[in-house]
Short mmCIF file of C-alpha atoms in Angstrom, two decimals:
data_model
loop_
_atom_site.label_atom_id
_atom_site.label_comp_id
_atom_site.label_asym_id
_atom_site.label_seq_id
_atom_site.Cartn_x
_atom_site.Cartn_y
_atom_site.Cartn_z
CA MET A 1 -37.77 -0.21 -11.12
CA GLN A 2 -35.93 2.58 -11.94
CA ARG A 3 -32.14 2.86 -10.72
CA THR A 4 -30.18 6.13 -10.11
CA ILE A 5 -26.32 6.28 -10.15
CA THR A 6 -24.88 8.92 -8.16
CA LEU A 7 -21.83 10.51 -9.01
CA SER A 8 -20.03 8.16 -6.03
CA THR A 9 -21.28 5.39 -7.33
CA PHE A 10 -20.16 5.79 -11.10
CA SER A 11 -17.25 6.61 -9.27
CA LEU A 12 -17.01 3.23 -7.51
CA LEU A 13 -18.19 1.54 -10.94
CA LEU A 14 -15.54 3.56 -12.95
CA GLY A 15 -12.86 2.08 -10.56
CA CYS A 16 -13.91 -1.12 -10.27
CA ALA A 17 -14.05 -1.22 -14.56
CA THR A 18 -9.91 -0.98 -13.95
CA LEU A 19 -9.92 -3.90 -11.35
CA PRO A 20 -9.43 -7.63 -12.32
CA PHE A 21 -12.58 -9.54 -13.46
CA TYR A 22 -13.49 -12.37 -11.10
CA SER A 23 -16.79 -14.51 -13.00
CA THR A 24 -17.94 -16.26 -9.30
CA ALA A 25 -17.11 -12.53 -7.18
CA GLU A 26 -19.53 -9.89 -7.16
CA GLN A 27 -18.18 -6.23 -6.22
CA GLN A 28 -19.48 -5.08 -3.08
CA GLU A 29 -19.09 -1.25 -1.68
CA GLU A 30 -20.10 -2.30 2.15
CA THR A 31 -19.53 -5.71 2.61
CA GLU A 32 -21.12 -7.40 6.29
CA ILE A 33 -17.80 -9.03 7.55
CA LYS A 34 -15.45 -7.07 8.83
CA PHE A 35 -12.16 -8.44 9.40
CA ALA A 36 -8.60 -7.36 10.58
CA PHE A 37 -4.86 -9.22 10.87
CA TYR A 38 -2.66 -8.57 13.06
CA SER A 39 0.81 -9.89 14.04
CA SER A 40 3.53 -9.14 16.35
CA ALA A 41 6.06 -10.30 14.23
CA TRP A 42 5.78 -7.20 11.78
CA GLY A 43 8.73 -5.35 12.27
CA GLU A 44 9.90 -7.37 15.07
CA ASN A 45 12.24 -9.98 13.16
CA THR A 46 10.25 -12.38 15.17
CA ASP A 47 8.47 -15.90 14.02
CA ASP A 48 4.95 -15.25 15.55
CA GLY A 49 1.99 -15.84 13.78
CA LEU A 50 -1.19 -14.06 12.91
CA ARG A 51 -4.42 -13.46 14.48
CA LEU A 52 -7.09 -13.11 12.34
CA VAL A 53 -10.46 -10.55 13.98
CA ALA A 54 -13.71 -10.79 12.29
CA PHE A 55 -16.90 -9.14 12.86
CA ASN A 56 -20.32 -10.33 11.58
CA GLN A 57 -22.85 -7.47 10.81
CA SER A 58 -25.16 -9.80 8.83
CA GLN A 59 -28.28 -11.31 10.33
CA ALA A 60 -27.31 -14.81 10.46
CA PRO A 61 -24.38 -16.80 11.84
CA ILE A 62 -21.16 -17.04 8.81
CA ARG A 63 -18.60 -19.51 7.75
CA LEU A 64 -15.76 -16.96 7.02
CA ASN A 65 -14.22 -19.52 4.26
CA SER A 66 -11.18 -18.04 3.22
CA ILE A 67 -9.58 -14.37 2.31
CA GLU A 68 -7.30 -14.29 -1.34
CA LEU A 69 -4.82 -11.29 -1.36
CA HIS A 70 -4.16 -10.36 -4.84
CA GLY A 71 -0.32 -10.00 -6.07
CA SER A 72 0.09 -6.46 -6.88
CA GLU A 73 1.84 -6.91 -10.47
CA GLU A 74 1.71 -10.24 -12.47
CA GLN A 75 4.84 -11.72 -11.46
CA THR A 76 3.33 -11.41 -7.99
CA GLU A 77 1.91 -14.73 -7.03
CA SER A 78 -1.98 -14.49 -4.88
CA ILE A 79 -1.62 -15.62 -1.09
CA PHE A 80 -4.71 -17.93 -0.36
CA ILE A 81 -5.66 -18.19 3.41
CA ASP A 82 -8.27 -20.92 3.82
CA LEU A 83 -9.73 -19.98 7.08
CA GLY A 84 -13.22 -22.05 7.82
CA LEU A 85 -13.73 -19.53 10.90
CA GLU A 86 -17.65 -19.53 12.37
CA VAL A 87 -18.65 -15.63 13.54
CA PRO A 88 -22.00 -15.41 15.39
CA SER A 89 -24.77 -12.99 13.88
CA GLY A 90 -23.83 -9.38 15.39
CA GLY A 91 -21.01 -11.09 17.20
CA TYR A 92 -16.72 -11.51 16.81
CA ALA A 93 -14.69 -14.46 16.20
CA ASP A 94 -10.90 -14.66 15.98
CA LYS A 95 -8.72 -17.48 14.86
CA ASP A 96 -4.47 -17.68 15.23
CA ILE A 97 -2.51 -19.32 12.05
CA ASP A 98 0.52 -19.65 11.23
CA TYR A 99 2.60 -16.73 10.51
CA ILE A 100 2.41 -15.62 6.06
CA ASP A 101 4.33 -13.08 5.00
CA LEU A 102 1.82 -10.65 3.58
CA LEU A 103 4.17 -7.77 2.96
CA SER A 104 6.64 -9.17 0.31
CA ASP A 105 6.93 -7.94 -3.04
CA ASP A 106 4.50 -4.73 -2.80
CA GLU A 107 6.09 -1.70 -3.79
CA CYS A 108 4.25 0.68 -1.00
CA ILE A 109 4.48 -2.29 1.55
CA ASP A 110 8.76 -1.89 1.01
CA ARG A 111 8.57 1.63 0.50
CA THR A 112 7.03 2.41 3.71
CA MET A 113 8.26 -0.01 6.04
CA SER A 114 11.63 1.14 4.86
CA GLU A 115 10.81 4.69 5.93
CA ASN A 116 10.66 3.73 10.02
CA TRP A 117 7.07 2.54 9.87
CA LYS A 118 5.47 -0.68 11.63
CA LEU A 119 2.32 -2.14 10.51
CA VAL A 120 -0.41 -2.57 13.06
CA GLU A 121 -2.95 -4.42 11.40
CA ILE A 122 -4.45 -5.18 7.94
CA SER A 123 -8.20 -4.49 7.88
CA ASN A 124 -10.95 -4.06 5.11
CA TYR A 125 -12.45 -1.17 7.21
CA THR A 126 -10.55 2.17 7.88
CA LEU A 127 -8.38 2.80 10.62
CA ASN A 128 -9.04 5.72 12.80
CA PRO A 129 -6.94 6.61 15.84
CA SER A 130 -9.86 6.54 18.00
CA VAL A 131 -10.83 2.77 17.17
CA ARG A 132 -7.02 1.62 18.84
CA ASN A 133 -8.19 3.91 21.74
CA LEU A 134 -5.07 6.19 21.29
CA ILE A 135 -4.64 9.75 22.17
CA ILE A 136 -2.44 11.43 20.04
CA GLU A 137 -0.55 14.13 21.92
CA ASN A 138 1.80 14.52 19.19
CA THR A 139 1.43 13.97 15.40
CA ASP A 140 5.01 14.35 14.34
CA SER A 141 5.64 10.23 16.40
CA PHE A 142 1.82 9.04 15.44
CA ARG A 143 0.88 8.85 12.19
CA ILE A 144 -1.46 6.53 10.10
CA TYR A 145 -0.33 5.56 6.53
CA GLN A 146 -2.02 3.28 4.47
CA CYS A 147 -1.47 0.54 1.20
CA VAL A 148 -4.20 -0.58 -0.57
CA LYS A 149 -4.30 -4.47 -1.85
CA ASN A 150 -6.99 -6.25 -3.70
CA ILE A 151 -8.39 -9.44 -2.04
CA SER A 152 -11.32 -12.09 -2.70
CA THR A 153 -13.52 -13.08 0.45
CA SER A 154 -15.61 -16.15 0.67
CA TRP A 155 -18.20 -16.86 3.75
CA THR A 156 -21.04 -19.30 3.90
CA ASN A 157 -24.49 -17.98 5.43
CA LEU A 158 -25.20 -20.69 7.84
CA ASN A 159 -29.07 -20.30 7.91
CA SER A 160 -29.72 -21.17 4.09
CA ASN A 161 -26.23 -22.64 3.13
CA GLN A 162 -25.65 -19.90 0.50
CA LEU A 163 -22.02 -19.02 -0.47
CA VAL A 164 -20.93 -15.54 -0.71
CA GLU A 165 -17.61 -14.34 -3.10
CA TYR A 166 -16.93 -10.73 -3.17
CA ASP A 167 -13.64 -8.84 -4.12
CA GLU A 168 -13.13 -6.03 -1.71
CA TRP A 169 -9.72 -3.90 -1.24
CA VAL A 170 -7.58 -4.46 2.36
CA LEU A 171 -5.79 -1.53 3.95
CA PHE A 172 -2.61 -1.74 5.21
CA HIS A 173 -2.00 0.36 8.27
CA PHE A 174 1.02 1.41 9.75
CA GLU A 175 2.60 3.61 12.67
CA THR A 176 5.71 5.84 12.71
CA ARG A 177 8.30 3.83 15.01
CA ARG A 178 8.99 5.72 18.24
CA ASP A 179 12.64 6.84 18.73
CA LEU A 180 13.82 5.73 21.92
#
């Protein structure tokens, strides 16, 4: 069987060559599990927890085992989040967890938070204002700004008991704070 590599596939492969190599994980261009973290604690100086919402696009129920956010620099520790969240095929599930600081020790996040931006969500998909049902009347008061972090995701197909591990990216989505 002959495979053709397109320019976008080549660019993706070239970009992946600069990422750390994980022998047990495979790099996936499009993942079957979409998820987002939310917290009212971000920018509000509260101790509210995190909420994870996951969507399973696969044909089988899955258990989202864990998500590990890799440190931005060599001296920065990775953050491992053990989940054990079962998500039905074609369905959603959510889980509340204790607050974990996902924002520290990252230059992009630090710079963005100091420039009057508020973190809205951390997800493995691109956020579009229409996703959040927002009508943008004044583009000076609402903008989306993103920081990116490498992660490893682990989930199990509950029909076959097959473990799937892959590396991907999460995007930190920010909105400008409204001046009151």
